[in-house]
Every structure is written in C-alpha cells, then in structure tokens.
CSV table of C-alpha atoms in Angstrom, one decimal:
chain,number,residue,atom,x,y,z
A,1,MET,CA,-21.6,18.6,-1.7
A,2,ASN,CA,-19.8,17.7,-4.5
A,3,ALA,CA,-18.5,14.3,-6.0
A,4,ASN,CA,-14.7,15.0,-5.6
A,5,LYS,CA,-15.1,16.4,-2.4
A,6,ARG,CA,-17.5,13.8,-1.3
A,7,ARG,CA,-14.5,11.0,-2.7
A,8,ALA,CA,-11.6,13.1,-0.7
A,9,ILE,CA,-13.1,12.6,2.6
A,10,VAL,CA,-13.6,8.4,2.3
A,11,TRP,CA,-10.0,8.5,0.9
A,12,ASP,CA,-9.8,10.4,3.4
A,13,LYS,CA,-10.8,7.9,6.1
A,14,ILE,CA,-10.2,4.9,4.3
A,15,GLU,CA,-6.4,5.2,3.7
A,16,ARG,CA,-6.4,6.8,8.2
A,17,LEU,CA,-7.9,2.8,9.1
A,18,ALA,CA,-6.7,0.7,6.7
A,19,PHE,CA,-3.2,2.3,5.7
A,20,ARG,CA,-1.9,4.3,8.1
A,21,PRO,CA,-2.4,1.8,11.5
A,22,ASN,CA,-1.1,3.0,15.1
A,23,PRO,CA,0.9,2.7,16.3
A,24,PRO,CA,2.3,1.4,12.6
A,25,THR,CA,5.8,-0.7,13.3
A,26,LYS,CA,3.3,-3.0,14.9
A,27,TRP,CA,2.0,-3.7,12.0
A,28,LEU,CA,4.1,-3.6,10.1
A,29,GLY,CA,6.2,-6.9,12.5
A,30,VAL,CA,2.9,-8.6,12.4
A,31,TYR,CA,2.4,-8.1,8.6
A,32,ALA,CA,6.0,-8.7,7.9
A,33,LYS,CA,4.9,-12.8,9.7
A,34,THR,CA,2.6,-13.6,8.0
A,35,LEU,CA,3.2,-12.5,4.5
A,36,HIS,CA,4.0,-16.3,4.0
A,37,ASN,CA,0.8,-17.1,4.5
A,38,LEU,CA,-0.6,-14.7,1.8
A,39,TRP,CA,1.6,-16.4,-1.0
A,40,GLY,CA,1.7,-20.1,0.6
A,41,MET,CA,5.5,-19.7,1.5
A,42,ASP,CA,6.9,-21.5,4.6
A,43,GLN,CA,7.9,-18.7,7.5
A,44,VAL,CA,10.2,-16.1,6.0
A,45,TRP,CA,10.8,-14.5,9.5
A,46,ALA,CA,11.3,-15.7,12.8
A,47,ARG,CA,12.0,-12.6,13.5
A,48,PHE,CA,11.7,-9.3,11.4
A,49,GLY,CA,14.3,-6.8,10.6
A,50,PRO,CA,14.3,-3.5,9.2
A,51,VAL,CA,16.7,-4.1,6.0
A,52,ASP,CA,16.4,-7.9,4.7
A,53,LYS,CA,15.7,-10.3,2.1
A,54,PHE,CA,13.7,-12.8,0.8
A,55,ILE,CA,12.9,-15.1,-2.3
A,56,VAL,CA,9.3,-16.2,-3.1
A,57,THR,CA,10.3,-19.2,-4.7
A,58,PHE,CA,7.1,-20.0,-7.4
A,59,LEU,CA,7.0,-16.5,-8.7
A,60,ASN,CA,11.3,-16.6,-9.0
A,61,LEU,CA,11.4,-13.8,-7.3
A,62,LYS,CA,14.5,-11.7,-4.8
A,63,CYS,CA,12.3,-9.2,-2.6
A,64,CYS,CA,14.6,-7.0,-1.0
A,65,HIS,CA,13.5,-4.4,1.9
A,66,PHE,CA,15.0,-1.6,4.0
A,67,ILE,CA,12.1,0.2,6.3
A,68,GLU,CA,14.5,3.7,8.2
A,69,SER,CA,10.6,4.0,9.4
A,70,GLU,CA,7.5,3.9,8.5
A,71,SER,CA,7.6,6.4,6.4
A,72,LYS,CA,10.6,6.2,4.7
A,73,TYR,CA,11.7,2.9,2.6
A,74,GLU,CA,12.5,1.1,-0.1
A,75,PHE,CA,11.4,-2.4,-1.2
A,76,SER,CA,12.6,-4.2,-4.4
A,77,PHE,CA,11.0,-7.3,-7.0
A,78,VAL,CA,14.6,-8.6,-9.0
A,79,HIS,CA,14.0,-12.0,-11.2
A,80,ASP,CA,16.1,-14.7,-9.3
A,81,SER,CA,17.7,-15.7,-12.7
A,82,SER,CA,18.8,-12.6,-13.7
A,83,ASP,CA,19.6,-9.9,-10.9
A,84,CYS,CA,17.3,-7.5,-13.5
A,85,LEU,CA,15.1,-5.0,-11.2
A,86,HIS,CA,11.9,-5.2,-12.6
A,87,TRP,CA,9.9,-3.5,-10.2
A,88,LYS,CA,11.7,-0.4,-7.3
A,89,ILE,CA,8.9,0.8,-4.3
A,90,HIS,CA,10.3,4.0,-2.9
A,91,VAL,CA,8.9,5.5,-0.6
A,92,ASP,CA,10.4,9.0,1.4
A,93,PRO,CA,8.7,11.8,3.1
A,94,GLY,CA,10.4,14.3,1.5
A,95,PHE,CA,8.3,14.0,-1.2
A,96,LEU,CA,4.6,15.2,-1.5
A,97,SER,CA,1.9,12.5,-2.0
A,98,LYS,CA,-1.5,13.6,-2.1
A,99,ALA,CA,-2.3,12.2,1.7
A,100,SER,CA,0.3,15.3,2.5
A,101,LEU,CA,-1.2,17.4,0.2
A,102,GLN,CA,-4.9,17.0,2.0
A,103,THR,CA,-6.8,16.8,4.9
A,104,PRO,CA,-10.6,17.3,4.8
A,105,VAL,CA,-11.9,19.3,7.3
A,106,ASP,CA,-15.6,18.4,6.1
A,107,SER,CA,-17.8,15.3,7.4
A,108,TYR,CA,-19.1,13.3,4.6
A,109,PRO,CA,-22.9,14.8,4.3
A,110,SER,CA,-25.1,12.9,5.9
A,111,GLU,CA,-28.2,13.5,3.7
A,112,LYS,CA,-25.7,11.7,1.0
A,113,MET,CA,-24.8,8.6,2.6
A,114,ASP,CA,-27.8,6.2,1.8
A,115,LYS,CA,-27.8,8.0,-2.3
A,116,LYS,CA,-23.9,8.3,-2.7
A,117,LEU,CA,-21.4,6.9,0.0
A,118,TYR,CA,-21.3,3.0,-1.7
A,119,ARG,CA,-20.4,4.6,-5.3
A,120,ASP,CA,-18.2,6.4,-3.7
A,121,VAL,CA,-16.1,3.8,-1.7
A,122,ASP,CA,-16.2,2.1,-4.5
A,123,ALA,CA,-14.3,5.1,-6.4
A,124,VAL,CA,-11.9,5.7,-3.6
A,125,LEU,CA,-11.1,1.8,-3.7
A,126,ASN,CA,-10.7,1.3,-6.9
A,127,GLY,CA,-8.1,4.7,-7.6
A,128,MET,CA,-6.7,3.5,-4.0
A,129,ILE,CA,-6.0,0.3,-4.6
A,130,PHE,CA,-7.2,-1.2,-8.2
A,131,HIS,CA,-6.2,1.1,-10.5
A,132,PRO,CA,-4.4,4.0,-9.5
A,133,CYS,CA,-4.2,7.3,-11.7
A,134,CYS,CA,-0.3,6.5,-11.4
A,135,HIS,CA,0.6,3.3,-11.3
A,136,THR,CA,3.1,0.2,-12.6
A,137,HIS,CA,3.6,-2.6,-14.9
A,138,LEU,CA,5.4,-5.1,-13.9
A,139,GLU,CA,7.1,-5.8,-17.5
A,140,GLY,CA,9.0,-9.5,-18.4
A,141,LEU,CA,7.9,-11.5,-15.7
A,142,GLY,CA,6.8,-14.7,-18.4
C-alpha cells in the first residue's frame, strides 16, 4: 500500500474522531460556551444560539455566525473599527469536500504501523491543520 493510500486512511480516522463529533450539536454548544477560555476573554455566552455575534477585543474583531445545521454554517471576522470584511468561512453540504468524496474501505496495514504511522499522522495533521493545500491568509490586521 502506498503512502497516499495509508494517509487517506489516517486522514479519515482523524477527521471522524476529532472533527465529526457525535452528536455534533452537543459538541458545538460546549465549544461555544468555552471559547472565552481559549482567547482569555470574559464569558461570551450563557446560552448558545445559532445566530449570534461577539467581539474579540484584543484583535479588534467582530465575529458573526449563522448556523443552520452542523453541516451548513457561516462564520465571518470583521475588523471592529472599519466594518471591513477580512475573513469568511462558509460551509454548505451542497458542495463537495474531500470528506464527501472518499471513505477508505481498507484498514491501515498493520505491518506498516511501526515504521510508517508516525510519519503518516504527521503528514496528515500538517495538511489538515497546520498548512493545508487550500488555505486562507488574513490580511490587514496590523
């Protein structure tokens, strides 16, 4: 089995375990209610709603979100002083993604676990989180 095939298996496993929690609505609510801890802010929500906005003061950003479902949502960052849109994330299940196109049917080869798994996980996390092929650069934030 070649490296791309092994990494597709690893990608799918990480994606299912870390980014497709079950049930997704419960995970999203917990994330929203604890987001202030990550950014060192005052608590933003006592009760999380699907349409809301909040300000990240140390970045001068207004953050707005609209969540229709766990697979269809929109999130935008707007610079607080200019109302200039800097970044918008839009997810709609009507469009294709890597996850919707490929579900590996094979298992990771056990004979490769000792020698290849560490490098495969490293490569997948790099492509998934740290420097994906398709990515966005934030501009004009000072």
